[in-house]
Tab-separated table of C-alpha atoms in Angstrom:
chain	number	residue	atom	x	y	z
A	13	UNK	CA	46.866	37.843	25.310
A	14	UNK	CA	50.661	37.583	24.122
A	15	UNK	CA	51.926	39.119	27.476
A	16	UNK	CA	50.284	36.831	29.476
A	17	UNK	CA	51.897	33.629	27.443
A	18	UNK	CA	55.738	35.030	28.052
A	19	UNK	CA	55.464	35.032	31.480
A	20	UNK	CA	53.995	31.776	31.584
A	21	UNK	CA	56.749	30.390	29.251
A	22	UNK	CA	59.375	31.660	31.116
A	23	UNK	CA	58.132	30.152	34.371
A	24	UNK	CA	58.017	26.914	32.824
A	25	UNK	CA	61.406	27.308	31.371
A	26	UNK	CA	62.772	28.441	34.808
A	27	UNK	CA	61.034	25.152	36.358
A	28	UNK	CA	62.750	22.938	33.743
A	29	UNK	CA	65.960	24.667	34.018
A	30	UNK	CA	65.943	24.118	37.952
A	31	UNK	CA	64.568	20.519	38.086
A	32	UNK	CA	67.365	19.637	35.224
A	33	UNK	CA	70.182	21.293	36.577
A	34	UNK	CA	70.024	20.910	40.211
A	35	UNK	CA	70.050	17.282	41.289
A	36	UNK	CA	69.907	15.619	44.937
A	37	UNK	CA	71.842	12.402	44.665
A	38	UNK	CA	70.524	10.014	47.964
A	39	UNK	CA	73.271	8.125	50.137
A	40	UNK	CA	73.878	4.757	48.684
A	41	UNK	CA	74.159	5.864	44.892
A	42	UNK	CA	76.031	7.504	42.732
A	43	UNK	CA	75.152	9.619	39.430
A	44	UNK	CA	77.204	9.404	36.204
A	45	UNK	CA	77.186	12.682	34.471
A	46	UNK	CA	76.995	12.632	30.406
A	47	UNK	CA	78.037	16.109	28.477
A	48	UNK	CA	76.764	15.520	24.877
A	49	UNK	CA	76.288	11.575	25.782
A	50	UNK	CA	79.994	11.333	27.000
A	51	UNK	CA	80.964	10.295	30.955
A	52	UNK	CA	82.422	13.361	32.321
A	53	UNK	CA	82.227	12.550	36.306
A	54	UNK	CA	80.328	11.267	38.919
A	55	UNK	CA	78.099	12.508	41.091
A	56	UNK	CA	78.273	11.953	45.032
A	57	UNK	CA	75.415	11.489	47.899
A	58	UNK	CA	74.021	15.724	48.268
A	59	UNK	CA	73.320	18.283	46.224
A	60	UNK	CA	74.493	18.938	42.483
A	61	UNK	CA	74.341	21.425	39.836
A	62	UNK	CA	74.573	20.535	35.847
A	63	UNK	CA	75.636	22.594	33.278
A	64	UNK	CA	71.919	23.312	31.723
A	65	UNK	CA	71.339	21.798	27.842
A	66	UNK	CA	74.953	20.643	28.476
A	67	UNK	CA	75.246	17.954	31.002
A	68	UNK	CA	72.518	15.261	32.186
A	69	UNK	CA	72.617	12.137	34.355
A	70	UNK	CA	73.452	9.168	32.449
A	71	UNK	CA	73.452	6.028	35.361
A	72	UNK	CA	71.928	5.735	38.609
A	73	UNK	CA	74.353	3.183	40.406
A	74	UNK	CA	73.318	1.581	43.472
A	75	UNK	CA	76.797	1.431	45.799
A	76	UNK	CA	75.406	-0.886	48.574
A	77	UNK	CA	76.413	-4.257	49.418
A	78	UNK	CA	73.696	-6.362	47.302
A	79	UNK	CA	72.772	-9.926	47.493
A	80	UNK	CA	72.302	-11.646	44.222
A	81	UNK	CA	70.629	-15.194	43.533
A	82	UNK	CA	72.221	-17.802	41.442
A	83	UNK	CA	69.931	-19.829	40.043
A	84	UNK	CA	69.881	-23.829	40.941
A	85	UNK	CA	71.584	-26.024	37.967
A	86	UNK	CA	72.632	-29.857	37.870
A	87	UNK	CA	76.073	-30.413	37.980
A	88	UNK	CA	78.142	-33.749	37.163
A	89	UNK	CA	80.774	-34.376	39.379
A	90	UNK	CA	84.085	-36.171	39.231
A	91	UNK	CA	82.743	-39.083	39.955
A	92	UNK	CA	79.437	-38.807	37.704
A	93	UNK	CA	77.379	-38.407	40.260
A	94	UNK	CA	74.957	-35.685	38.934
A	95	UNK	CA	73.847	-33.208	41.952
A	96	UNK	CA	71.630	-29.824	41.667
A	97	UNK	CA	73.597	-26.898	43.319
A	98	UNK	CA	72.740	-23.114	44.332
A	99	UNK	CA	74.608	-20.130	45.856
A	100	UNK	CA	74.280	-16.436	46.611
A	101	UNK	CA	76.724	-13.787	45.821
A	102	UNK	CA	77.278	-10.648	48.071
A	103	UNK	CA	78.427	-8.191	45.549
A	104	UNK	CA	79.575	-3.957	46.288
A	105	UNK	CA	79.967	-1.184	43.405
A	106	UNK	CA	83.522	0.384	44.090
A	107	UNK	CA	83.153	2.224	40.846
A	108	UNK	CA	80.027	3.366	39.473
A	109	UNK	CA	81.729	4.242	36.392
A	110	UNK	CA	83.094	1.391	35.240
A	111	UNK	CA	79.898	-0.747	36.637
A	112	UNK	CA	77.804	1.516	34.171
A	113	UNK	CA	80.402	1.562	31.206
A	114	UNK	CA	82.285	-1.430	31.161
A	115	UNK	CA	79.931	-3.797	31.449
A	116	UNK	CA	76.095	-3.966	30.539
A	117	UNK	CA	73.262	-5.308	32.606
A	118	UNK	CA	75.927	-6.073	35.675
A	119	UNK	CA	73.638	-8.231	37.631
A	120	UNK	CA	73.032	-10.881	35.012
A	121	UNK	CA	76.868	-10.695	34.200
A	122	UNK	CA	77.942	-11.747	37.253
A	123	UNK	CA	75.210	-14.700	37.755
A	124	UNK	CA	75.989	-16.204	34.893
A	125	UNK	CA	79.757	-15.668	35.868
A	126	UNK	CA	78.868	-17.443	39.267
A	127	UNK	CA	76.969	-20.097	37.560
A	128	UNK	CA	80.010	-21.356	35.018
A	129	UNK	CA	82.670	-21.338	37.860
A	130	UNK	CA	80.147	-22.921	40.070
A	131	UNK	CA	79.829	-25.614	37.573
A	132	UNK	CA	83.147	-25.435	36.572
A	133	UNK	CA	84.648	-26.526	40.758
A	134	UNK	CA	82.268	-28.674	41.515
A	135	UNK	CA	82.660	-30.513	38.674
A	136	UNK	CA	86.432	-31.165	39.549
A	137	UNK	CA	85.534	-32.610	42.750
A	138	UNK	CA	84.181	-35.996	43.779
A	139	UNK	CA	80.759	-36.470	45.311
A	140	UNK	CA	82.141	-37.026	48.946
A	141	UNK	CA	84.392	-33.778	48.633
A	142	UNK	CA	82.121	-31.629	47.180
A	143	UNK	CA	79.687	-32.415	50.601
A	144	UNK	CA	82.540	-31.962	53.035
A	145	UNK	CA	84.631	-29.418	51.485
A	146	UNK	CA	81.771	-26.372	50.699
A	147	UNK	CA	84.409	-23.856	52.777
A	148	UNK	CA	87.007	-25.132	50.015
A	149	UNK	CA	84.113	-24.441	47.103
A	150	UNK	CA	83.332	-20.947	48.189
A	151	UNK	CA	86.857	-19.778	48.619
A	152	UNK	CA	87.482	-21.066	45.303
A	153	UNK	CA	84.851	-19.284	43.883
A	154	UNK	CA	85.272	-16.257	45.920
A	155	UNK	CA	88.973	-16.096	44.485
A	156	UNK	CA	87.576	-16.501	40.814
A	157	UNK	CA	84.742	-14.213	40.402
A	158	UNK	CA	86.129	-11.618	42.268
A	159	UNK	CA	89.234	-11.599	40.011
A	160	UNK	CA	86.910	-11.701	37.140
A	161	UNK	CA	84.542	-8.578	38.268
A	162	UNK	CA	87.136	-6.512	39.494
A	163	UNK	CA	87.781	-4.569	35.991
A	164	UNK	CA	83.481	-3.960	36.477
A	165	UNK	CA	84.218	-1.857	39.608
A	166	UNK	CA	82.734	-4.682	41.567
A	167	UNK	CA	83.950	-6.258	44.719
A	168	UNK	CA	82.879	-9.345	45.349
A	169	UNK	CA	82.748	-9.927	49.310
A	170	UNK	CA	81.284	-13.547	50.094
A	171	UNK	CA	79.773	-16.218	47.678
A	172	UNK	CA	78.071	-19.238	49.704
A	173	UNK	CA	76.598	-22.466	48.695
A	174	UNK	CA	72.986	-22.251	49.941
A	175	UNK	CA	72.227	-26.321	48.498
A	176	UNK	CA	73.630	-29.326	47.441
A	177	UNK	CA	71.168	-31.992	46.621
A	178	UNK	CA	72.352	-35.099	45.386
A	179	UNK	CA	70.352	-37.750	43.791
A	180	UNK	CA	67.965	-39.836	45.805
A	181	UNK	CA	69.517	-43.203	45.757
A	182	UNK	CA	72.470	-41.686	46.400
A	183	UNK	CA	71.186	-39.987	49.641
A	184	UNK	CA	69.209	-43.459	50.744
A	185	UNK	CA	72.740	-44.876	50.433
A	186	UNK	CA	74.536	-42.524	52.472
A	187	UNK	CA	71.625	-42.753	55.278
A	188	UNK	CA	72.719	-46.310	55.388
A	189	UNK	CA	76.378	-46.017	55.693
A	190	UNK	CA	75.599	-43.315	58.155
A	191	UNK	CA	74.066	-45.704	60.333
A	192	UNK	CA	76.599	-48.603	59.811
A	193	UNK	CA	79.382	-46.135	60.849
A	194	UNK	CA	76.994	-45.028	64.250
A	195	UNK	CA	76.415	-48.589	64.728
A	196	UNK	CA	80.334	-49.580	64.675
A	197	UNK	CA	81.103	-46.492	66.624
A	198	UNK	CA	79.058	-47.789	68.753
A	199	UNK	CA	80.390	-51.083	69.244
A	200	UNK	CA	83.757	-49.933	69.622
A	201	UNK	CA	82.673	-47.708	72.474
A	202	UNK	CA	80.812	-50.388	74.264
A	203	UNK	CA	84.085	-52.584	73.954
A	204	UNK	CA	86.779	-50.287	75.031
A	205	UNK	CA	83.914	-49.688	78.094
A	206	UNK	CA	84.239	-53.003	78.897
A	207	UNK	CA	88.134	-53.201	78.241
A	208	UNK	CA	88.551	-50.181	80.806
A	209	UNK	CA	86.156	-51.967	83.257
A	210	UNK	CA	88.271	-55.369	83.232
A	211	UNK	CA	91.212	-52.818	84.014
A	212	UNK	CA	89.790	-51.428	86.465
A	213	UNK	CA	88.369	-54.994	87.916
A	214	UNK	CA	91.826	-56.351	87.700
A	215	UNK	CA	93.434	-53.443	88.862
A	216	UNK	CA	91.422	-54.009	91.958
A	217	UNK	CA	92.147	-57.547	92.476
A	218	UNK	CA	95.893	-56.609	92.154
A	219	UNK	CA	95.632	-54.001	94.835
A	220	UNK	CA	93.605	-56.060	97.382
A	221	UNK	CA	96.081	-58.958	96.826
A	222	UNK	CA	98.589	-56.933	97.739
A	223	UNK	CA	97.201	-55.312	100.846
A	224	UNK	CA	96.096	-58.912	101.664
A	225	UNK	CA	99.919	-60.089	101.023
A	226	UNK	CA	101.090	-57.199	103.119
A	227	UNK	CA	98.613	-57.966	106.334
A	228	UNK	CA	99.679	-61.614	106.060
A	229	UNK	CA	103.422	-60.330	105.931
A	230	UNK	CA	102.779	-57.790	109.039
A	231	UNK	CA	100.830	-60.583	110.739
A	232	UNK	CA	103.908	-62.553	110.721
A	233	UNK	CA	105.879	-60.814	111.380
A	234	UNK	CA	104.077	-59.698	114.778
A	235	UNK	CA	103.923	-63.329	115.614
A	236	UNK	CA	107.512	-64.030	114.772
A	237	UNK	CA	108.104	-61.066	117.349
A	238	UNK	CA	105.990	-62.464	120.069
A	239	UNK	CA	107.365	-66.072	119.697
A	240	UNK	CA	110.760	-64.240	120.032
A	241	UNK	CA	109.595	-62.392	123.435
A	242	UNK	CA	108.085	-65.518	124.153
A	243	UNK	CA	111.524	-67.540	123.830
A	244	UNK	CA	113.612	-65.311	125.274
A	245	UNK	CA	111.034	-65.125	128.291
A	246	UNK	CA	111.225	-68.723	128.411
A	247	UNK	CA	114.926	-68.903	127.905
A	248	UNK	CA	115.264	-66.580	130.925
A	249	UNK	CA	112.807	-68.555	133.117
A	250	UNK	CA	114.887	-71.506	132.127
A	251	UNK	CA	118.294	-69.704	133.083
A	252	UNK	CA	116.798	-68.774	136.305
A	253	UNK	CA	115.761	-72.216	137.160
A	254	UNK	CA	118.692	-73.758	136.033
A	255	UNK	CA	120.669	-71.583	138.575
A	256	UNK	CA	118.731	-72.226	141.212
A	257	UNK	CA	119.052	-75.820	140.498
A	258	UNK	CA	122.701	-75.732	140.304
A	259	UNK	CA	122.672	-74.206	144.283
A	260	UNK	CA	120.503	-77.272	145.469
A	261	UNK	CA	117.268	-75.559	145.710
A	262	UNK	CA	114.750	-78.363	145.216
A	263	UNK	CA	111.747	-75.700	144.271
A	264	UNK	CA	113.361	-75.524	140.711
A	265	UNK	CA	112.022	-78.861	140.393
A	266	UNK	CA	108.957	-78.241	141.650
A	267	UNK	CA	108.759	-75.742	138.757
A	268	UNK	CA	109.232	-77.866	136.300
A	269	UNK	CA	106.752	-80.391	137.270
A	270	UNK	CA	104.311	-78.299	137.908
A	271	UNK	CA	104.425	-76.633	134.416
A	272	UNK	CA	103.849	-79.627	132.699
A	273	UNK	CA	101.307	-81.165	135.000
A	274	UNK	CA	99.438	-77.775	134.118
A	275	UNK	CA	100.150	-78.363	130.355
A	276	UNK	CA	98.987	-81.824	130.064
A	277	UNK	CA	95.770	-81.381	132.125
A	278	UNK	CA	95.270	-78.380	129.885
A	279	UNK	CA	95.360	-80.444	126.683
A	280	UNK	CA	92.936	-83.273	128.324
A	281	UNK	CA	90.280	-80.571	129.134
A	282	UNK	CA	90.468	-78.771	125.418
A	283	UNK	CA	90.043	-82.369	123.668
A	284	UNK	CA	86.751	-82.451	121.655
A	285	UNK	CA	85.958	-86.050	122.394
A	286	UNK	CA	86.185	-85.359	126.081
A	287	UNK	CA	82.915	-85.488	127.858
A	288	UNK	CA	84.078	-85.747	131.522
A	289	UNK	CA	87.521	-84.439	133.020
A	290	UNK	CA	88.763	-86.652	135.918
A	291	UNK	CA	90.294	-84.725	138.804
A	292	UNK	CA	93.426	-86.952	139.922
A	293	UNK	CA	93.553	-87.475	143.937
A	294	UNK	CA	96.972	-85.692	144.149
A	295	UNK	CA	95.706	-82.576	142.394
A	296	UNK	CA	95.843	-80.843	145.825
A	297	UNK	CA	99.540	-81.797	145.992
A	298	UNK	CA	99.615	-78.930	143.375
A	299	UNK	CA	99.334	-76.216	146.364
A	300	UNK	CA	102.568	-77.019	147.357
A	301	UNK	CA	104.386	-76.788	144.010
A	302	UNK	CA	102.910	-73.511	143.322
A	303	UNK	CA	104.008	-72.153	146.920
A	304	UNK	CA	107.497	-73.690	146.361
A	305	UNK	CA	107.563	-71.681	142.592
A	306	UNK	CA	106.427	-68.230	144.365
A	307	UNK	CA	109.983	-69.150	147.247
A	308	UNK	CA	112.196	-69.354	144.322
A	309	UNK	CA	111.040	-66.589	142.573
A	310	UNK	CA	111.949	-64.514	145.937
A	311	UNK	CA	115.471	-66.728	146.122
A	312	UNK	CA	116.229	-65.486	142.160
A	313	UNK	CA	114.704	-62.076	142.841
A	314	UNK	CA	117.754	-61.361	145.442
A	315	UNK	CA	114.713	-61.252	148.675
A	316	UNK	CA	116.508	-61.338	152.300
A	317	UNK	CA	113.777	-62.850	153.985
A	318	UNK	CA	115.051	-66.667	155.195
A	319	UNK	CA	113.333	-69.113	152.496
A	320	UNK	CA	110.631	-71.332	153.513
A	321	UNK	CA	110.772	-75.029	152.993
A	322	UNK	CA	108.013	-76.343	150.093
A	323	UNK	CA	104.948	-77.479	150.853
A	324	UNK	CA	104.945	-81.549	149.931
A	325	UNK	CA	102.989	-82.474	148.033
A	326	UNK	CA	99.848	-84.429	149.480
A	327	UNK	CA	100.363	-88.441	149.233
A	328	UNK	CA	98.778	-89.903	146.565
A	329	UNK	CA	94.999	-91.545	148.036
A	330	UNK	CA	93.819	-94.323	146.600
A	331	UNK	CA	90.734	-93.724	143.879
């Protein structure tokens, strides 16, 4: 009987030794090793062997980044407004030994530290600053808590304000203020648009007036040029006729008479009150005058053909 118990005891002892001596550390974890209760070293991920009956595992430390929820609390701001605020903290253990032996209950310590600093930072600011400067609050909290947790072997990666809840009456007042501000901006935008429209219309009218003035100027220039050319032509004709008269040509006198005759008859025919046009009895004498004008033009033009006497006007017959 005793011969059977001894091998079984040896096998059990071997299993106990193997289990307590050979340690496998998973990825993302680190184990501290204690020798007779005193920290000696840290086991990294992988397989490790301890000294039997002398060394043992002290603390199992999570080395991955962790997210801590900071409970909601009421904070009184600098302008005496009570707001409810909570946050989240992202931490990572960098030194397993420091996190295990320099602070008792690491998670609770960081949570309380975040709560007190959050109350301090928010309490030093007014409500408008708290609502509009979350990034500034996060930066201040991160700097303060990271500095405080450095000796614990913990790195604080980020701190984010999760929720800020002002009282209901403050929220309603802010909603009314926001509505009034939006209405004011709408009125300003509408007025600015009307102003731009009036400026555009005035600019259009200005350009139209400028173009009309340019058109009138161009038309006046064209009219003046036409009158100038007409006057030049009339001056040349007068010079030709004067030269003919000085040479004793009676056709020149007939030209002036015929011109005035035709102008007077044209004015008589264009009169809006004239219902009946009476043709003078000696209107046929105009034919001779026209023939004289033609002879005058040939003469002044240097034609060598002998000049014909002008056809005398038809004697006036009684009506």
